[in-house]
Amino acid sequence: MHFRHLDETGMEGAHVTDPHTVGLWHFNEGGGGTAGDSSGGGHEGTLRDSAGWTGAGRLGGAIHLGGPPSCVVVPSHDDLDLTDAISVEAWVKMETYANWMRIVSKNYWDGSRERGSWYLRLDNQGRVQFALLEPWQGVTSPGRLPLNYWTHLAGTFDGSTIRLYINGRLVASGNYPRGINVSALPVGIGCSVRPDGSVHDCFRGYVDEVGISDIARDDFRPSCDMAMDSTVRGNDGLNWGAARGDTGVSGAAYRFDGVDDYIEIPDSGSLDLTGGITLEAWINPGLVNGARRI
């Protein structure tokens, strides 16, 4: 498993390393111009321009990117030139829609086509894309990424199939009967990096817990996002697709799409009430259409 309930610092739900992790950036430094790599590979990233630190990440700290040319650049290395399989993942909180924003990439646009190895990005409609390049083949999410909500994104390739996950749910897949193209380009977090070192297609918002692995993972959902029970009874809920943001009545809240997002709380004797019961919740309906369960 790639996700655990506790990382090496005791952070709930954070990434931990395993033998397949080739890059892992927690962004918990809180200052300075370098983002450390927790994979053990030494792939430190350099913060560009106005890229800044925040303590209000999805899991501890994060970086805030205000648009071009702020981003994090990780130098090219053989460890990052994966050919047979890959997983690229990140928590993001997007502030605005803009064309072709990169989340994590090892590629650039040369004026006529995409060059390099791969990218995880937003298209010009705010949909998430994961693609392998030269030749191009990608998959796209069916809907836009919500603004101002923390969302987990992951793109994988297992040697034959490209897959895209949002909050642990598989949302798109496609065949790709080739290996991954190798390039000498750096990895851009929140941007694409051209051979001359210039950065483009910069993300606007917050990025946290970026990971790159040399296998196609499929275990994002189990610990991807838990709704934690604040009582002593431990009735924690597993989030199946809902986006998490900080626009609640008091702190965080979840945004449900009205289709198949929900939080599942396992059966427990402490929930089998017989003598009396009170159910309560704050809600902000986006659409009232027929009977809906809260």
mmCIF file of C-alpha atoms in Angstrom:
data_model
loop_
_atom_site.group_PDB
_atom_site.id
_atom_site.type_symbol
_atom_site.label_atom_id
_atom_site.label_comp_id
_atom_site.label_asym_id
_atom_site.label_seq_id
_atom_site.Cartn_x
_atom_site.Cartn_y
_atom_site.Cartn_z
ATOM 1 C CA MET A 1 0.000 0.000 0.000
ATOM 2 C CA HIS A 2 1.183 3.499 -0.778
ATOM 3 C CA PHE A 3 -1.086 5.456 1.560
ATOM 4 C CA ARG A 4 -1.140 4.870 5.298
ATOM 5 C CA HIS A 5 -3.043 6.545 8.079
ATOM 6 C CA LEU A 6 0.228 7.875 9.529
ATOM 7 C CA ASP A 7 3.425 8.955 7.809
ATOM 8 C CA GLU A 8 6.889 9.027 9.375
ATOM 9 C CA THR A 9 5.988 12.217 11.257
ATOM 10 C CA GLY A 10 2.607 10.944 12.435
ATOM 11 C CA MET A 11 0.618 12.963 9.896
ATOM 12 C CA GLU A 12 -2.841 11.486 9.318
ATOM 13 C CA GLY A 13 -3.390 10.185 5.777
ATOM 14 C CA ALA A 14 -0.052 11.320 4.338
ATOM 15 C CA HIS A 15 2.039 9.473 1.772
ATOM 16 C CA VAL A 16 4.753 7.137 2.934
ATOM 17 C CA THR A 17 7.609 5.741 0.882
ATOM 18 C CA ASP A 18 8.065 2.187 -0.310
ATOM 19 C CA PRO A 19 10.596 0.606 -2.736
ATOM 20 C CA HIS A 20 8.607 1.908 -5.723
ATOM 21 C CA THR A 21 8.605 5.572 -4.671
ATOM 22 C CA VAL A 22 11.049 7.584 -6.811
ATOM 23 C CA GLY A 23 9.984 11.057 -5.720
ATOM 24 C CA LEU A 24 7.894 12.361 -2.805
ATOM 25 C CA TRP A 25 7.477 16.008 -1.877
ATOM 26 C CA HIS A 26 5.513 16.757 1.324
ATOM 27 C CA PHE A 27 6.140 20.553 1.198
ATOM 28 C CA ASN A 28 6.365 20.780 4.966
ATOM 29 C CA GLU A 29 9.557 22.896 5.029
ATOM 30 C CA GLY A 30 7.680 26.128 5.713
ATOM 31 C CA GLY A 31 10.465 28.368 4.396
ATOM 32 C CA GLY A 32 13.514 28.629 2.168
ATOM 33 C CA GLY A 33 13.862 27.983 -1.539
ATOM 34 C CA THR A 34 14.098 24.175 -1.596
ATOM 35 C CA ALA A 35 11.430 21.465 -1.438
ATOM 36 C CA GLY A 36 12.919 18.276 0.015
ATOM 37 C CA ASP A 37 12.384 14.833 -1.493
ATOM 38 C CA SER A 38 11.289 12.273 1.113
ATOM 39 C CA SER A 39 11.787 9.288 -1.214
ATOM 40 C CA GLY A 40 15.485 9.085 -0.347
ATOM 41 C CA GLY A 41 16.471 9.779 -3.952
ATOM 42 C CA GLY A 42 17.650 13.311 -3.265
ATOM 43 C CA HIS A 43 15.451 14.905 -5.926
ATOM 44 C CA GLU A 44 15.086 18.297 -4.295
ATOM 45 C CA GLY A 45 12.946 20.915 -6.004
ATOM 46 C CA THR A 46 13.737 24.610 -6.379
ATOM 47 C CA LEU A 47 10.970 27.136 -5.797
ATOM 48 C CA ARG A 48 10.686 29.647 -8.649
ATOM 49 C CA ASP A 49 9.577 33.272 -8.471
ATOM 50 C CA SER A 50 6.628 33.829 -6.103
ATOM 51 C CA ALA A 51 6.070 30.182 -5.150
ATOM 52 C CA GLY A 52 5.508 30.289 -1.416
ATOM 53 C CA TRP A 53 4.924 28.147 1.637
ATOM 54 C CA THR A 54 1.737 27.750 3.633
ATOM 55 C CA GLY A 55 0.893 25.797 6.746
ATOM 56 C CA ALA A 56 -2.665 25.297 5.485
ATOM 57 C CA GLY A 57 -1.969 22.343 3.199
ATOM 58 C CA ARG A 58 -4.096 19.270 2.793
ATOM 59 C CA LEU A 59 -1.703 17.369 5.049
ATOM 60 C CA GLY A 60 0.493 19.751 6.984
ATOM 61 C CA GLY A 61 2.306 22.273 4.797
ATOM 62 C CA ALA A 62 1.904 22.952 1.083
ATOM 63 C CA ILE A 63 3.106 25.308 -1.626
ATOM 64 C CA HIS A 64 1.044 28.145 -3.026
ATOM 65 C CA LEU A 65 1.496 28.999 -6.698
ATOM 66 C CA GLY A 66 0.166 32.320 -7.929
ATOM 67 C CA GLY A 67 0.591 31.714 -11.638
ATOM 68 C CA PRO A 68 3.487 32.263 -14.043
ATOM 69 C CA PRO A 69 6.314 31.840 -13.396
ATOM 70 C CA SER A 70 5.859 30.468 -9.862
ATOM 71 C CA CYS A 71 6.362 26.694 -9.601
ATOM 72 C CA VAL A 72 8.800 24.064 -8.311
ATOM 73 C CA VAL A 73 11.442 22.594 -10.652
ATOM 74 C CA VAL A 74 13.083 19.207 -9.967
ATOM 75 C CA PRO A 75 16.241 18.559 -12.037
ATOM 76 C CA SER A 76 16.305 15.689 -14.525
ATOM 77 C CA HIS A 77 17.647 12.391 -13.226
ATOM 78 C CA ASP A 78 17.763 8.786 -14.425
ATOM 79 C CA ASP A 79 15.526 7.759 -11.493
ATOM 80 C CA LEU A 80 12.758 9.925 -12.944
ATOM 81 C CA ASP A 81 13.075 8.522 -16.494
ATOM 82 C CA LEU A 82 10.528 5.744 -16.108
ATOM 83 C CA THR A 83 9.787 3.617 -19.165
ATOM 84 C CA ASP A 84 7.561 0.655 -18.241
ATOM 85 C CA ALA A 85 5.148 1.973 -15.613
ATOM 86 C CA ILE A 86 4.420 5.130 -13.630
ATOM 87 C CA SER A 87 2.120 6.725 -11.067
ATOM 88 C CA VAL A 88 1.934 10.511 -10.673
ATOM 89 C CA GLU A 89 -0.210 11.942 -7.900
ATOM 90 C CA ALA A 90 -0.901 15.141 -5.985
ATOM 91 C CA TRP A 91 -3.363 16.950 -3.765
ATOM 92 C CA VAL A 92 -4.433 20.241 -5.359
ATOM 93 C CA LYS A 93 -6.670 23.171 -4.460
ATOM 94 C CA MET A 94 -7.249 25.268 -7.555
ATOM 95 C CA GLU A 95 -8.072 28.981 -7.209
ATOM 96 C CA THR A 96 -9.064 29.841 -10.779
ATOM 97 C CA TYR A 97 -9.537 28.300 -14.209
ATOM 98 C CA ALA A 98 -6.812 29.006 -16.768
ATOM 99 C CA ASN A 99 -5.757 27.228 -19.954
ATOM 100 C CA TRP A 100 -3.611 24.097 -19.831
ATOM 101 C CA MET A 101 -2.291 24.450 -16.278
ATOM 102 C CA ARG A 102 0.279 21.775 -15.384
ATOM 103 C CA ILE A 103 0.063 20.057 -12.021
ATOM 104 C CA VAL A 104 3.067 17.730 -12.429
ATOM 105 C CA SER A 105 4.805 17.328 -15.787
ATOM 106 C CA LYS A 106 7.908 16.200 -17.616
ATOM 107 C CA ASN A 107 7.104 17.903 -20.885
ATOM 108 C CA TYR A 108 6.606 21.191 -22.737
ATOM 109 C CA TRP A 109 4.685 22.608 -25.716
ATOM 110 C CA ASP A 110 7.025 23.474 -28.623
ATOM 111 C CA GLY A 111 4.498 25.567 -30.530
ATOM 112 C CA SER A 112 3.099 22.726 -32.602
ATOM 113 C CA ARG A 113 2.889 19.699 -30.305
ATOM 114 C CA GLU A 114 3.558 18.389 -26.804
ATOM 115 C CA ARG A 115 7.128 17.168 -26.329
ATOM 116 C CA GLY A 116 8.699 15.091 -23.556
ATOM 117 C CA SER A 117 7.429 12.202 -21.467
ATOM 118 C CA TRP A 118 4.127 12.804 -19.620
ATOM 119 C CA TYR A 119 1.927 15.325 -17.850
ATOM 120 C CA LEU A 120 -0.864 15.622 -15.278
ATOM 121 C CA ARG A 121 -2.684 18.869 -16.047
ATOM 122 C CA LEU A 122 -5.946 20.792 -16.473
ATOM 123 C CA ASP A 123 -7.266 21.344 -20.003
ATOM 124 C CA ASN A 124 -8.787 24.600 -21.266
ATOM 125 C CA GLN A 125 -12.157 23.652 -19.743
ATOM 126 C CA GLY A 126 -10.858 22.841 -16.270
ATOM 127 C CA ARG A 127 -10.964 19.066 -16.759
ATOM 128 C CA VAL A 128 -8.112 16.866 -15.520
ATOM 129 C CA GLN A 129 -5.888 15.114 -18.067
ATOM 130 C CA PHE A 130 -3.134 12.526 -17.752
ATOM 131 C CA ALA A 131 -1.156 11.806 -20.927
ATOM 132 C CA LEU A 132 1.926 10.053 -22.242
ATOM 133 C CA LEU A 133 3.748 11.708 -25.119
ATOM 134 C CA GLU A 134 5.532 11.107 -28.410
ATOM 135 C CA PRO A 135 3.150 9.817 -29.549
ATOM 136 C CA TRP A 136 0.444 11.534 -27.518
ATOM 137 C CA GLN A 137 -2.227 9.483 -25.810
ATOM 138 C CA GLY A 138 -4.208 10.768 -22.882
ATOM 139 C CA VAL A 139 -7.368 10.424 -20.824
ATOM 140 C CA THR A 140 -9.608 13.226 -19.554
ATOM 141 C CA SER A 141 -11.999 13.519 -16.619
ATOM 142 C CA PRO A 142 -15.680 13.884 -17.488
ATOM 143 C CA GLY A 143 -16.121 17.057 -15.428
ATOM 144 C CA ARG A 144 -14.274 20.163 -14.253
ATOM 145 C CA LEU A 145 -12.115 20.228 -11.160
ATOM 146 C CA PRO A 146 -13.923 22.216 -8.436
ATOM 147 C CA LEU A 147 -12.431 25.516 -7.324
ATOM 148 C CA ASN A 148 -11.213 26.036 -3.752
ATOM 149 C CA TYR A 149 -11.551 22.386 -2.706
ATOM 150 C CA TRP A 150 -8.744 19.965 -1.928
ATOM 151 C CA THR A 151 -8.869 17.167 -4.508
ATOM 152 C CA HIS A 152 -6.594 14.166 -4.920
ATOM 153 C CA LEU A 153 -5.476 13.456 -8.507
ATOM 154 C CA ALA A 154 -3.508 10.477 -9.825
ATOM 155 C CA GLY A 155 -2.482 9.276 -13.271
ATOM 156 C CA THR A 156 -1.018 5.800 -13.863
ATOM 157 C CA PHE A 157 0.341 3.631 -16.664
ATOM 158 C CA ASP A 158 0.992 -0.122 -16.301
ATOM 159 C CA GLY A 159 2.608 -0.847 -19.680
ATOM 160 C CA SER A 160 -0.628 -1.027 -21.645
ATOM 161 C CA THR A 161 -3.338 1.128 -20.020
ATOM 162 C CA ILE A 162 -3.432 4.778 -18.939
ATOM 163 C CA ARG A 163 -5.723 5.504 -15.984
ATOM 164 C CA LEU A 164 -6.899 8.670 -14.248
ATOM 165 C CA TYR A 165 -8.184 8.757 -10.651
ATOM 166 C CA ILE A 166 -9.923 11.601 -8.817
ATOM 167 C CA ASN A 167 -10.285 11.252 -5.041
ATOM 168 C CA GLY A 168 -9.422 7.591 -5.399
ATOM 169 C CA ARG A 169 -12.078 6.841 -8.012
ATOM 170 C CA LEU A 170 -11.143 5.645 -11.513
ATOM 171 C CA VAL A 171 -12.735 8.209 -13.868
ATOM 172 C CA ALA A 172 -11.065 7.495 -17.238
ATOM 173 C CA SER A 173 -8.809 4.945 -18.937
ATOM 174 C CA GLY A 174 -7.367 4.225 -22.371
ATOM 175 C CA ASN A 175 -4.980 1.874 -24.150
ATOM 176 C CA TYR A 176 -1.359 2.805 -24.859
ATOM 177 C CA PRO A 177 0.594 -0.149 -26.324
ATOM 178 C CA ARG A 178 4.013 1.509 -26.000
ATOM 179 C CA GLY A 179 6.534 2.408 -23.349
ATOM 180 C CA ILE A 180 7.031 5.848 -21.805
ATOM 181 C CA ASN A 181 9.188 8.211 -23.856
ATOM 182 C CA VAL A 182 12.435 9.168 -22.079
ATOM 183 C CA SER A 183 13.410 12.840 -22.012
ATOM 184 C CA ALA A 184 16.104 14.900 -20.307
ATOM 185 C CA LEU A 185 13.549 17.457 -19.142
ATOM 186 C CA PRO A 186 13.161 18.444 -15.481
ATOM 187 C CA VAL A 187 9.990 17.634 -13.579
ATOM 188 C CA GLY A 188 7.820 20.695 -13.168
ATOM 189 C CA ILE A 189 5.461 20.868 -10.194
ATOM 190 C CA GLY A 190 2.870 23.441 -11.138
ATOM 191 C CA CYS A 191 4.404 24.129 -14.556
ATOM 192 C CA SER A 192 6.046 22.764 -17.678
ATOM 193 C CA VAL A 193 9.777 23.372 -18.140
ATOM 194 C CA ARG A 194 11.334 23.928 -21.570
ATOM 195 C CA PRO A 195 14.899 22.851 -22.475
ATOM 196 C CA ASP A 196 16.098 26.446 -21.973
ATOM 197 C CA GLY A 197 14.829 26.366 -18.370
ATOM 198 C CA SER A 198 11.886 28.715 -18.898
ATOM 199 C CA VAL A 199 8.587 27.706 -17.303
ATOM 200 C CA HIS A 200 5.092 27.869 -18.776
ATOM 201 C CA ASP A 201 1.490 26.709 -18.240
ATOM 202 C CA CYS A 202 1.702 27.476 -14.528
ATOM 203 C CA PHE A 203 -0.854 26.290 -11.982
ATOM 204 C CA ARG A 204 -2.780 28.735 -9.797
ATOM 205 C CA GLY A 205 -3.554 27.466 -6.325
ATOM 206 C CA TYR A 206 -2.174 25.087 -3.711
ATOM 207 C CA VAL A 207 -0.280 21.824 -4.259
ATOM 208 C CA ASP A 208 0.569 19.203 -1.634
ATOM 209 C CA GLU A 209 1.891 15.639 -1.319
ATOM 210 C CA VAL A 210 3.267 15.155 -4.845
ATOM 211 C CA GLY A 211 4.458 11.603 -5.537
ATOM 212 C CA ILE A 212 6.011 9.720 -8.466
ATOM 213 C CA SER A 213 6.310 5.920 -8.450
ATOM 214 C CA ASP A 214 7.734 3.335 -10.840
ATOM 215 C CA ILE A 215 4.604 1.144 -10.769
ATOM 216 C CA ALA A 216 0.950 1.708 -11.635
ATOM 217 C CA ARG A 217 -0.700 2.039 -8.246
ATOM 218 C CA ASP A 218 -4.406 1.461 -7.714
ATOM 219 C CA ASP A 219 -4.698 1.919 -3.955
ATOM 220 C CA PHE A 220 -5.424 5.642 -3.747
ATOM 221 C CA ARG A 221 -8.907 5.353 -2.309
ATOM 222 C CA PRO A 222 -8.580 3.484 1.034
ATOM 223 C CA SER A 223 -6.674 6.222 2.851
ATOM 224 C CA CYS A 224 -7.076 8.943 0.269
ATOM 225 C CA ASP A 225 -9.542 10.852 2.407
ATOM 226 C CA MET A 226 -11.184 9.923 5.675
ATOM 227 C CA ALA A 227 -13.973 11.810 7.423
ATOM 228 C CA MET A 228 -12.784 11.481 10.994
ATOM 229 C CA ASP A 229 -15.204 10.945 13.885
ATOM 230 C CA SER A 230 -14.524 13.547 16.600
ATOM 231 C CA THR A 231 -16.141 11.425 19.312
ATOM 232 C CA VAL A 232 -14.306 8.677 21.177
ATOM 233 C CA ARG A 233 -16.227 5.947 19.300
ATOM 234 C CA GLY A 234 -14.034 5.909 16.187
ATOM 235 C CA ASN A 235 -16.813 5.827 13.564
ATOM 236 C CA ASP A 236 -14.587 7.238 10.833
ATOM 237 C CA GLY A 237 -16.083 7.526 7.348
ATOM 238 C CA LEU A 238 -14.446 6.631 4.036
ATOM 239 C CA ASN A 239 -14.853 9.354 1.396
ATOM 240 C CA TRP A 240 -15.901 7.961 -1.987
ATOM 241 C CA GLY A 241 -15.317 10.861 -4.353
ATOM 242 C CA ALA A 242 -16.459 14.002 -2.519
ATOM 243 C CA ALA A 243 -14.191 17.043 -2.776
ATOM 244 C CA ARG A 244 -12.992 18.555 0.499
ATOM 245 C CA GLY A 245 -12.719 22.316 1.006
ATOM 246 C CA ASP A 246 -12.570 24.979 3.708
ATOM 247 C CA THR A 247 -15.871 26.683 2.909
ATOM 248 C CA GLY A 248 -17.902 24.997 5.605
ATOM 249 C CA VAL A 249 -19.850 26.625 8.416
ATOM 250 C CA SER A 250 -16.911 25.973 10.715
ATOM 251 C CA GLY A 251 -13.751 24.994 8.827
ATOM 252 C CA ALA A 252 -13.768 22.129 6.339
ATOM 253 C CA ALA A 253 -16.737 20.720 4.424
ATOM 254 C CA TYR A 254 -17.412 18.204 1.655
ATOM 255 C CA ARG A 255 -18.868 18.909 -1.789
ATOM 256 C CA PHE A 256 -20.990 16.093 -3.306
ATOM 257 C CA ASP A 257 -21.757 15.881 -7.017
ATOM 258 C CA GLY A 258 -25.281 14.485 -6.573
ATOM 259 C CA VAL A 259 -24.434 11.449 -8.695
ATOM 260 C CA ASP A 260 -22.143 8.987 -6.926
ATOM 261 C CA ASP A 261 -20.175 10.891 -4.260
ATOM 262 C CA TYR A 262 -20.768 9.726 -0.695
ATOM 263 C CA ILE A 263 -19.117 8.996 2.665
ATOM 264 C CA GLU A 264 -19.383 5.437 3.945
ATOM 265 C CA ILE A 265 -19.313 4.784 7.698
ATOM 266 C CA PRO A 266 -18.898 1.084 8.588
ATOM 267 C CA ASP A 267 -21.543 -0.638 10.688
ATOM 268 C CA SER A 268 -20.938 -0.321 14.397
ATOM 269 C CA GLY A 269 -22.837 -1.252 17.514
ATOM 270 C CA SER A 270 -22.464 2.327 18.755
ATOM 271 C CA LEU A 271 -24.647 3.443 15.812
ATOM 272 C CA ASP A 272 -27.478 0.986 16.602
ATOM 273 C CA LEU A 273 -29.526 3.333 18.768
ATOM 274 C CA THR A 274 -32.818 2.140 20.302
ATOM 275 C CA GLY A 275 -33.889 4.493 23.066
ATOM 276 C CA GLY A 276 -33.715 7.787 21.161
ATOM 277 C CA ILE A 277 -31.891 9.516 18.331
ATOM 278 C CA THR A 278 -31.049 12.974 16.961
ATOM 279 C CA LEU A 279 -29.662 13.495 13.443
ATOM 280 C CA GLU A 280 -28.273 16.875 12.432
ATOM 281 C CA ALA A 281 -26.142 18.470 9.716
ATOM 282 C CA TRP A 282 -25.412 21.804 8.054
ATOM 283 C CA ILE A 283 -26.107 21.643 4.300
ATOM 284 C CA ASN A 284 -25.918 24.080 1.385
ATOM 285 C CA PRO A 285 -27.870 22.490 -1.487
ATOM 286 C CA GLY A 286 -26.614 23.255 -4.964
ATOM 287 C CA LEU A 287 -29.776 21.860 -6.559
ATOM 288 C CA VAL A 288 -33.109 20.682 -5.192
ATOM 289 C CA ASN A 289 -34.444 18.056 -7.574
ATOM 290 C CA GLY A 290 -36.397 15.094 -6.259
ATOM 291 C CA ALA A 291 -35.729 13.120 -3.091
ATOM 292 C CA ARG A 292 -32.122 13.271 -1.870
ATOM 293 C CA ARG A 293 -30.572 11.535 1.136
ATOM 294 C CA ILE A 294 -28.429 13.568 3.516
#
